[in-house]
Short mmCIF file of C-alpha atoms in Angstrom, two decimals:
data_model
loop_
_atom_site.label_atom_id
_atom_site.label_comp_id
_atom_site.label_asym_id
_atom_site.label_seq_id
_atom_site.Cartn_x
_atom_site.Cartn_y
_atom_site.Cartn_z
CA MET A 211 16.14 49.11 -7.83
CA ALA A 212 14.93 50.16 -4.37
CA ALA A 213 15.77 47.78 -1.50
CA LYS A 214 13.43 44.75 -1.48
CA ARG A 215 11.59 43.81 1.72
CA LYS A 216 12.42 40.51 3.33
CA THR A 217 8.79 39.34 3.19
CA PRO A 218 6.48 40.51 0.38
CA VAL A 219 3.70 42.81 1.61
CA LYS A 220 0.23 41.34 1.88
CA THR A 221 -2.23 43.69 0.16
CA ARG A 222 -4.05 45.81 2.68
CA ASN A 223 -6.91 46.06 0.17
CA PRO A 224 -8.82 42.77 0.03
CA ASP A 225 -10.77 41.99 -3.17
CA LEU A 226 -14.53 42.18 -2.99
CA ILE A 227 -14.64 40.49 -6.36
CA ARG A 228 -11.90 40.30 -8.93
CA GLY A 229 -11.00 43.81 -9.99
CA VAL A 230 -12.83 45.64 -7.21
CA GLY A 231 -11.06 46.40 -3.95
CA LYS A 232 -12.73 47.05 -0.65
CA TYR A 233 -11.16 50.43 -0.01
CA SER A 234 -11.18 53.58 -2.11
CA ARG A 235 -8.08 55.49 -3.22
CA SER A 236 -8.36 57.96 -0.40
CA LYS A 237 -8.84 55.22 2.19
CA MET A 238 -5.84 53.30 0.84
CA TYR A 239 -3.74 56.49 0.96
CA HIS A 240 -4.48 56.66 4.63
CA LYS A 241 -4.00 52.91 5.23
CA ARG A 242 -0.60 52.81 3.56
CA GLY A 243 0.57 55.67 5.73
CA LEU A 244 1.62 57.86 2.78
CA TRP A 245 0.57 60.86 4.88
CA ALA A 246 3.14 59.79 7.54
CA ILE A 247 5.89 59.36 4.94
CA LYS A 248 5.10 62.84 3.59
CA ALA A 249 5.04 64.33 7.07
CA LYS A 250 8.46 62.84 7.81
CA ASN A 251 9.80 64.38 4.62
CA GLY A 252 8.35 67.86 5.07
CA GLY A 253 5.09 67.68 3.15
CA VAL A 254 6.58 66.24 -0.02
CA PHE A 255 6.93 62.66 -1.05
CA PRO A 256 10.63 61.65 -0.80
CA ARG A 257 12.41 61.51 -4.09
CA HIS A 258 15.55 59.50 -4.62
CA ASP A 259 17.91 60.25 -7.48
CA PRO A 260 18.26 57.31 -9.80
CA GLN A 261 21.28 55.15 -8.95
CA PRO A 262 24.09 55.31 -11.47
CA LYS A 263 23.43 52.71 -14.14
CA VAL A 264 26.10 50.10 -14.72
CA PRO A 265 27.20 50.51 -18.34
CA ALA A 266 26.10 47.40 -20.21
CA ALA A 267 28.85 45.57 -22.13
CA ALA A 268 28.89 46.54 -25.81
CA GLU A 269 26.95 43.84 -27.70
CA LYS A 270 28.71 42.28 -30.65
CA ARG A 271 26.73 42.07 -33.85
CA PRO A 272 25.88 38.43 -34.59
CA LYS A 273 27.60 37.09 -37.70
CA PHE A 274 24.64 34.97 -38.76
CA TYR A 275 21.01 36.01 -39.11
CA PRO A 276 18.62 33.10 -39.85
CA ALA A 277 16.52 33.56 -43.02
CA ASP A 278 13.18 32.69 -41.42
CA ASP A 279 12.03 33.50 -37.93
CA VAL A 280 13.29 30.93 -35.44
CA LYS A 281 10.62 29.94 -32.92
CA LYS A 282 11.66 30.02 -29.28
CA PRO A 283 10.56 26.84 -27.50
CA LEU A 284 8.06 27.32 -24.69
CA LEU A 285 9.51 27.76 -21.23
CA ASN A 286 9.34 24.61 -19.06
CA LYS A 287 9.74 25.20 -15.35
CA ARG A 288 8.63 21.71 -14.30
CA LYS A 289 10.53 20.15 -11.42
CA PRO A 290 9.86 16.40 -11.29
CA LYS A 291 9.17 15.00 -7.80
CA PRO A 292 9.98 11.47 -6.68
CA THR A 293 7.11 9.04 -7.26
CA LYS A 294 4.45 9.16 -4.59
CA LEU A 295 5.10 6.30 -2.20
CA ARG A 296 2.12 4.05 -1.51
CA ALA A 297 0.80 4.42 2.03
CA SER A 298 1.27 0.71 2.61
CA ILE A 299 5.05 0.94 2.04
CA THR A 300 6.92 2.18 5.14
CA PRO A 301 10.55 1.54 6.15
CA GLY A 302 10.76 -2.05 7.35
CA THR A 303 7.87 -3.37 5.27
CA VAL A 304 8.29 -6.78 3.67
CA LEU A 305 7.77 -6.48 -0.09
CA ILE A 306 7.26 -9.19 -2.70
CA LEU A 307 9.25 -8.58 -5.90
CA LEU A 308 7.21 -9.35 -8.97
CA ALA A 309 9.69 -9.17 -11.84
CA GLY A 310 13.31 -9.57 -12.66
CA ARG A 311 15.98 -11.91 -11.42
CA PHE A 312 14.55 -12.04 -7.91
CA MET A 313 10.93 -12.58 -8.93
CA GLY A 314 8.87 -13.86 -6.01
CA LYS A 315 11.44 -13.06 -3.34
CA ARG A 316 10.30 -11.48 -0.13
CA VAL A 317 12.48 -8.53 0.68
CA VAL A 318 12.80 -5.74 3.28
CA PHE A 319 12.17 -2.14 2.23
CA LEU A 320 14.72 0.43 3.48
CA LYS A 321 13.94 3.81 1.99
CA GLN A 322 12.83 5.65 -1.13
CA LEU A 323 15.63 7.25 -3.16
CA ASN A 324 15.44 10.62 -4.87
CA SER A 325 14.73 9.05 -8.23
CA GLY A 326 11.58 7.46 -6.80
CA LEU A 327 12.98 3.93 -6.78
CA LEU A 328 12.82 1.89 -3.61
CA LEU A 329 16.03 0.80 -1.85
CA VAL A 330 15.63 -2.79 -0.81
CA THR A 331 17.73 -5.54 0.75
CA GLY A 332 17.20 -9.33 1.13
CA PRO A 333 18.90 -9.39 3.63
CA PHE A 334 21.60 -10.95 1.51
CA LYS A 335 22.43 -13.69 4.01
CA ILE A 336 18.81 -14.83 4.12
CA ASN A 337 17.66 -14.84 0.53
CA GLY A 338 20.49 -13.66 -1.69
CA VAL A 339 18.97 -10.31 -2.64
CA PRO A 340 21.64 -7.59 -2.24
CA LEU A 341 21.12 -3.86 -1.69
CA ARG A 342 19.12 -3.09 -4.77
CA ARG A 343 16.86 -0.53 -6.35
CA VAL A 344 13.38 -1.60 -7.33
CA ASN A 345 10.46 0.20 -8.94
CA GLN A 346 7.36 0.60 -6.83
CA SER A 347 5.13 -0.73 -9.61
CA TYR A 348 6.83 -4.13 -9.59
CA VAL A 349 6.25 -4.78 -5.94
CA ILE A 350 3.47 -6.04 -3.69
CA ALA A 351 3.55 -4.52 -0.21
CA THR A 352 2.63 -6.98 2.53
CA SER A 353 1.37 -5.86 5.89
CA THR A 354 4.32 -7.52 7.65
CA LYS A 355 6.76 -4.99 9.12
CA THR A 356 10.26 -5.55 10.50
CA ASP A 357 12.15 -3.39 12.94
CA ILE A 358 14.56 -1.22 10.97
CA SER A 359 15.70 1.18 13.67
CA GLY A 360 19.25 -0.16 13.92
CA VAL A 361 20.01 0.38 10.24
CA ASN A 362 21.73 3.46 8.83
CA VAL A 363 20.84 3.99 5.18
CA ASP A 364 21.96 7.60 4.79
CA LYS A 365 24.94 6.89 2.60
CA PHE A 366 22.93 5.17 -0.15
CA ASP A 367 21.60 7.23 -3.02
CA ASP A 368 21.13 6.82 -6.77
CA ARG A 369 24.76 7.60 -7.57
CA TYR A 370 25.86 4.60 -5.47
CA PHE A 371 24.03 2.32 -7.89
CA THR A 372 24.99 3.80 -11.26
CA LYS A 373 27.06 1.64 -13.60
CA GLU A 374 30.78 2.40 -13.72
CA VAL A 375 31.71 4.14 -16.97
CA VAL A 376 34.45 2.04 -18.64
CA LYS A 377 36.68 3.99 -20.98
CA LYS A 378 36.61 2.22 -24.34
CA LYS A 379 40.07 1.58 -25.70
CA LYS A 380 40.54 1.91 -29.42
CA LYS A 381 40.76 -1.63 -30.75
CA GLY A 382 43.40 -2.42 -33.28
CA GLU A 383 42.97 -5.05 -36.00
CA GLY A 384 44.78 -7.80 -34.11
CA GLU A 385 42.83 -7.30 -30.91
CA PHE A 386 39.55 -8.20 -32.55
CA PHE A 387 40.66 -11.77 -32.82
CA GLU A 388 42.07 -12.04 -29.33
CA ALA A 389 39.87 -13.59 -26.67
CA GLU A 390 37.85 -11.12 -24.62
CA LYS A 391 40.16 -10.18 -21.79
CA GLU A 392 37.45 -8.68 -19.60
CA ASP A 393 35.73 -11.43 -17.66
CA LYS A 394 32.88 -10.96 -15.18
CA LYS A 395 33.26 -7.78 -13.17
CA LYS A 396 34.02 -8.49 -9.52
CA LEU A 397 32.00 -6.72 -6.86
CA PRO A 398 34.23 -4.21 -5.05
CA GLU A 399 34.99 -4.99 -1.43
CA ASP A 400 33.48 -1.81 -0.02
CA LYS A 401 30.08 -2.71 -1.48
CA LYS A 402 30.29 -6.07 0.27
CA GLU A 403 31.15 -4.29 3.50
CA ASP A 404 28.17 -1.97 3.07
CA GLN A 405 25.90 -4.94 2.59
CA LYS A 406 27.20 -6.61 5.75
CA ALA A 407 26.82 -3.41 7.77
CA VAL A 408 23.20 -2.94 6.73
CA ASP A 409 22.30 -6.57 7.23
CA ALA A 410 23.90 -7.03 10.64
CA SER A 411 21.23 -5.37 12.74
CA LEU A 412 18.45 -6.30 10.32
CA VAL A 413 19.13 -10.03 10.60
CA LYS A 414 19.16 -9.76 14.39
CA SER A 415 15.73 -8.14 14.49
CA ILE A 416 14.41 -10.66 11.96
CA GLU A 417 15.62 -13.60 14.02
CA GLY A 418 13.67 -12.17 16.94
CA VAL A 419 10.38 -12.93 15.20
CA PRO A 420 9.55 -16.66 14.92
CA ASP A 421 9.39 -18.04 11.36
CA LEU A 422 10.22 -14.66 9.79
CA LYS A 423 13.65 -15.82 8.63
CA ALA A 424 12.17 -18.84 6.85
CA TYR A 425 9.46 -16.61 5.43
CA LEU A 426 12.00 -14.25 3.87
CA ALA A 427 14.02 -17.17 2.54
CA ALA A 428 11.03 -18.66 0.71
CA ARG A 429 9.70 -17.38 -2.59
CA PHE A 430 6.10 -16.35 -3.17
CA SER A 431 4.09 -18.09 -5.83
CA LEU A 432 0.44 -18.30 -6.76
CA LYS A 433 -0.93 -21.75 -6.08
CA SER A 434 -4.10 -23.34 -7.35
CA GLY A 435 -7.18 -21.72 -5.84
CA MET A 436 -5.46 -18.48 -4.77
CA LYS A 437 -7.29 -15.49 -6.12
CA PRO A 438 -4.99 -12.42 -6.03
CA HIS A 439 -7.89 -9.98 -5.94
CA GLU A 440 -9.25 -11.70 -2.84
CA LEU A 441 -5.96 -12.26 -1.05
CA VAL A 442 -5.02 -10.02 1.84
CA PHE A 443 -1.34 -9.23 1.65
CA MET B 366 -34.99 -39.74 2.39
CA PRO B 367 -37.58 -37.74 4.41
CA PHE B 368 -36.99 -34.08 5.07
CA LYS B 369 -35.72 -33.19 8.52
CA ARG B 370 -35.48 -29.39 8.42
CA TYR B 371 -38.82 -27.75 7.71
CA VAL B 372 -39.73 -24.18 6.88
CA GLU B 373 -41.68 -23.16 9.95
CA ILE B 374 -42.07 -20.10 12.09
CA GLY B 375 -38.99 -19.91 14.26
CA ARG B 376 -36.68 -21.83 11.89
CA VAL B 377 -33.20 -20.27 11.85
CA ALA B 378 -31.72 -20.00 8.36
CA LEU B 379 -28.49 -18.77 6.80
CA VAL B 380 -28.69 -16.22 4.01
CA ASN B 381 -26.66 -17.47 1.06
CA TYR B 382 -27.15 -14.71 -1.52
CA GLY B 383 -27.51 -10.96 -1.61
CA LYS B 384 -26.88 -8.02 0.61
CA ASP B 385 -27.25 -9.96 3.87
CA TYR B 386 -24.97 -12.81 2.77
CA GLY B 387 -23.76 -14.92 5.69
CA LYS B 388 -26.29 -13.68 8.25
CA LEU B 389 -28.35 -15.91 10.51
CA VAL B 390 -32.04 -14.99 10.24
CA VAL B 391 -35.25 -16.33 11.73
CA ILE B 392 -38.29 -17.17 9.58
CA VAL B 393 -41.03 -15.13 11.17
CA ASP B 394 -43.89 -15.66 8.67
CA VAL B 395 -44.51 -17.24 5.29
CA VAL B 396 -45.69 -14.87 2.54
CA ASP B 397 -46.49 -17.37 -0.18
CA GLN B 398 -45.08 -20.48 -1.80
CA ASN B 399 -41.72 -18.87 -2.52
CA ARG B 400 -41.15 -16.17 0.03
CA ALA B 401 -40.81 -15.80 3.75
CA LEU B 402 -40.82 -12.88 6.10
CA VAL B 403 -37.48 -12.95 7.79
CA ASP B 404 -36.00 -11.11 10.77
CA ALA B 405 -32.76 -10.83 12.71
CA PRO B 406 -31.69 -8.70 15.68
CA ASP B 407 -29.52 -6.43 13.56
CA MET B 408 -31.71 -6.23 10.47
CA VAL B 409 -34.94 -4.61 9.35
CA ARG B 410 -37.63 -7.27 8.95
CA SER B 411 -37.99 -8.05 5.25
CA GLN B 412 -39.18 -10.68 2.81
CA MET B 413 -36.77 -13.11 1.22
CA ASN B 414 -37.11 -15.81 -1.36
CA PHE B 415 -36.55 -19.31 0.01
CA LYS B 416 -33.88 -19.77 -2.62
CA ARG B 417 -31.78 -17.23 -0.75
CA LEU B 418 -32.00 -19.18 2.48
CA THR B 419 -30.36 -22.36 3.67
CA LEU B 420 -32.22 -23.93 6.60
CA THR B 421 -30.27 -24.88 9.72
CA ASP B 422 -31.04 -27.33 12.50
CA ILE B 423 -31.84 -24.60 14.97
CA LYS B 424 -35.42 -23.65 15.78
CA ILE B 425 -36.69 -21.14 18.31
CA ASP B 426 -40.06 -20.84 19.99
CA ILE B 427 -41.92 -17.75 18.77
CA ASN B 428 -45.40 -16.79 17.67
CA ARG B 429 -46.14 -15.60 14.15
CA VAL B 430 -44.49 -12.18 13.54
CA PRO B 431 -43.26 -11.37 17.05
CA LYS B 432 -42.15 -7.91 18.12
CA LYS B 433 -38.44 -7.27 17.76
CA LYS B 434 -37.88 -7.34 21.51
CA THR B 435 -39.75 -10.64 21.83
CA LEU B 436 -37.69 -12.09 19.01
CA ILE B 437 -34.41 -11.03 20.62
CA ASP B 438 -35.48 -12.48 23.97
CA ALA B 439 -36.51 -15.77 22.35
CA MET B 440 -33.16 -15.98 20.56
CA GLU B 441 -31.32 -15.39 23.83
CA LYS B 442 -33.39 -18.06 25.56
CA ALA B 443 -32.70 -20.62 22.86
CA ASP B 444 -29.02 -19.58 22.84
CA VAL B 445 -28.95 -19.50 19.05
CA LYS B 446 -25.54 -17.79 18.85
CA ASN B 447 -23.69 -20.35 20.94
CA LYS B 448 -25.48 -23.30 19.37
CA TRP B 449 -24.49 -22.02 15.96
CA GLU B 450 -20.87 -21.30 16.83
CA ASN B 451 -20.45 -24.75 18.37
CA SER B 452 -22.04 -26.63 15.50
CA SER B 453 -19.63 -28.05 12.94
CA TRP B 454 -21.19 -25.94 10.17
CA GLY B 455 -20.82 -22.76 12.22
CA ARG B 456 -17.25 -23.60 13.19
CA LYS B 457 -16.32 -24.17 9.55
CA LEU B 458 -17.65 -20.75 8.60
CA ILE B 459 -15.68 -19.10 11.39
CA VAL B 460 -12.48 -20.78 10.23
CA GLN B 461 -13.17 -19.74 6.62
CA LYS B 462 -13.61 -16.12 7.69
CA ARG B 463 -10.42 -16.17 9.72
CA ARG B 464 -8.41 -17.69 6.87
CA ALA B 465 -9.67 -15.09 4.42
CA LEU B 466 -8.17 -12.34 6.54
CA LEU B 467 -4.74 -13.93 6.85
CA ASN B 468 -1.91 -11.91 5.37
CA ASP B 469 0.97 -13.40 3.40
CA PHE B 470 3.05 -14.11 6.51
CA GLY B 471 0.03 -15.74 8.14
CA ARG B 472 -0.46 -18.03 5.18
CA PHE B 473 3.20 -19.01 5.35
CA LYS B 474 2.94 -19.87 9.05
CA LEU B 475 -0.24 -21.85 8.31
CA MET B 476 1.65 -23.85 5.71
CA LEU B 477 4.42 -24.65 8.18
CA ALA B 478 1.86 -25.72 10.79
CA LYS B 479 0.08 -27.99 8.31
CA ILE B 480 3.34 -29.67 7.32
CA LYS B 481 4.29 -30.17 10.97
CA LYS B 482 0.89 -31.65 11.82
CA ALA B 483 0.98 -33.98 8.84
CA GLY B 484 4.46 -35.11 9.88
CA ILE B 485 3.31 -35.97 13.40
CA VAL B 486 0.24 -37.82 12.10
CA ARG B 487 2.36 -39.81 9.69
CA GLN B 488 4.79 -40.76 12.46
CA GLU B 489 1.98 -42.04 14.66
CA LEU B 490 0.47 -43.94 11.74
CA ALA B 491 3.83 -45.55 11.00
CA LYS B 492 4.12 -46.59 14.63
CA LEU B 493 0.65 -48.12 14.59
CA LYS B 494 1.36 -49.92 11.34
CA LYS B 495 4.51 -51.38 12.80
CA GLU B 496 2.61 -52.63 15.84
CA THR B 497 -0.08 -54.36 13.81
CA ALA B 498 2.49 -55.84 11.42
CA ALA B 499 4.49 -57.25 14.31
#
């Protein structure tokens, strides 16, 4: 193949309508400078000999031909993007969790991970919610924002939160009747350290705002007379 | 049992239904048994059924169907805005509007303030009870 240009050439021949260019063949000949290329090459268009072809490896005959035609599946070039983050959710926003173990807890948003899930922390000291992933759909964004500038969340991504793969040992007959040796998995120390590091500066900025610490420690619930569609969050 | 607030030209009323909900308007003329011609500084003069209006205590001094400028001047002279905002009804509406715009954190702080106030009131009441019992 001839050498490719670094940037693809924009057509010098704009379309009047689809299929009809603005300039005729003779005009385009002049625009593209083919006359200059010919002049440089002595009146003839330069001709390059074809480059020696690399001999293709000899293909082996397949040992199995299917009886009927096998359909090739359609090509899928889709690249999924992370879920679009709601405009009301910015780093430092206080979110209300709506489902799961921490239902009703008010929690600080840190960043959106590549899978689209939101990285969130209690902070742990204040309301017991650790560094956790949460789906955007199960969250109400309040308009309360905290200062998150002192927090470094670069090291957290989806792989940090995946479950550890435990190799299953082959169980013998006798071991079925033994008591389950594995008790509750302990949280590794480095995860605890990560939590403390993230929460240190967060808690300081939260304590700077009056009542915010108590606010984050309390759970949200709908009381009598509260109409969610009329509430401003 | 007699009526105290009458439908008359110059009576200020509160709109309680429809597009102009919550506005203070002045009755400028009476169309028939059910409808009034009604006007406000920020509104095009229009007719409204009396059922959409709640009469207030405030009355201003105007002739039948005044020009807009005359109406605005009469409202300034009678100081309708301040009279309304200082009346207990007007103050209640202002508080309602402010509470509706509170966000979740605001509602939490309101709850804390209410509890604190109730605590102080109860302390004072307990003190007074002790004094009268003694």
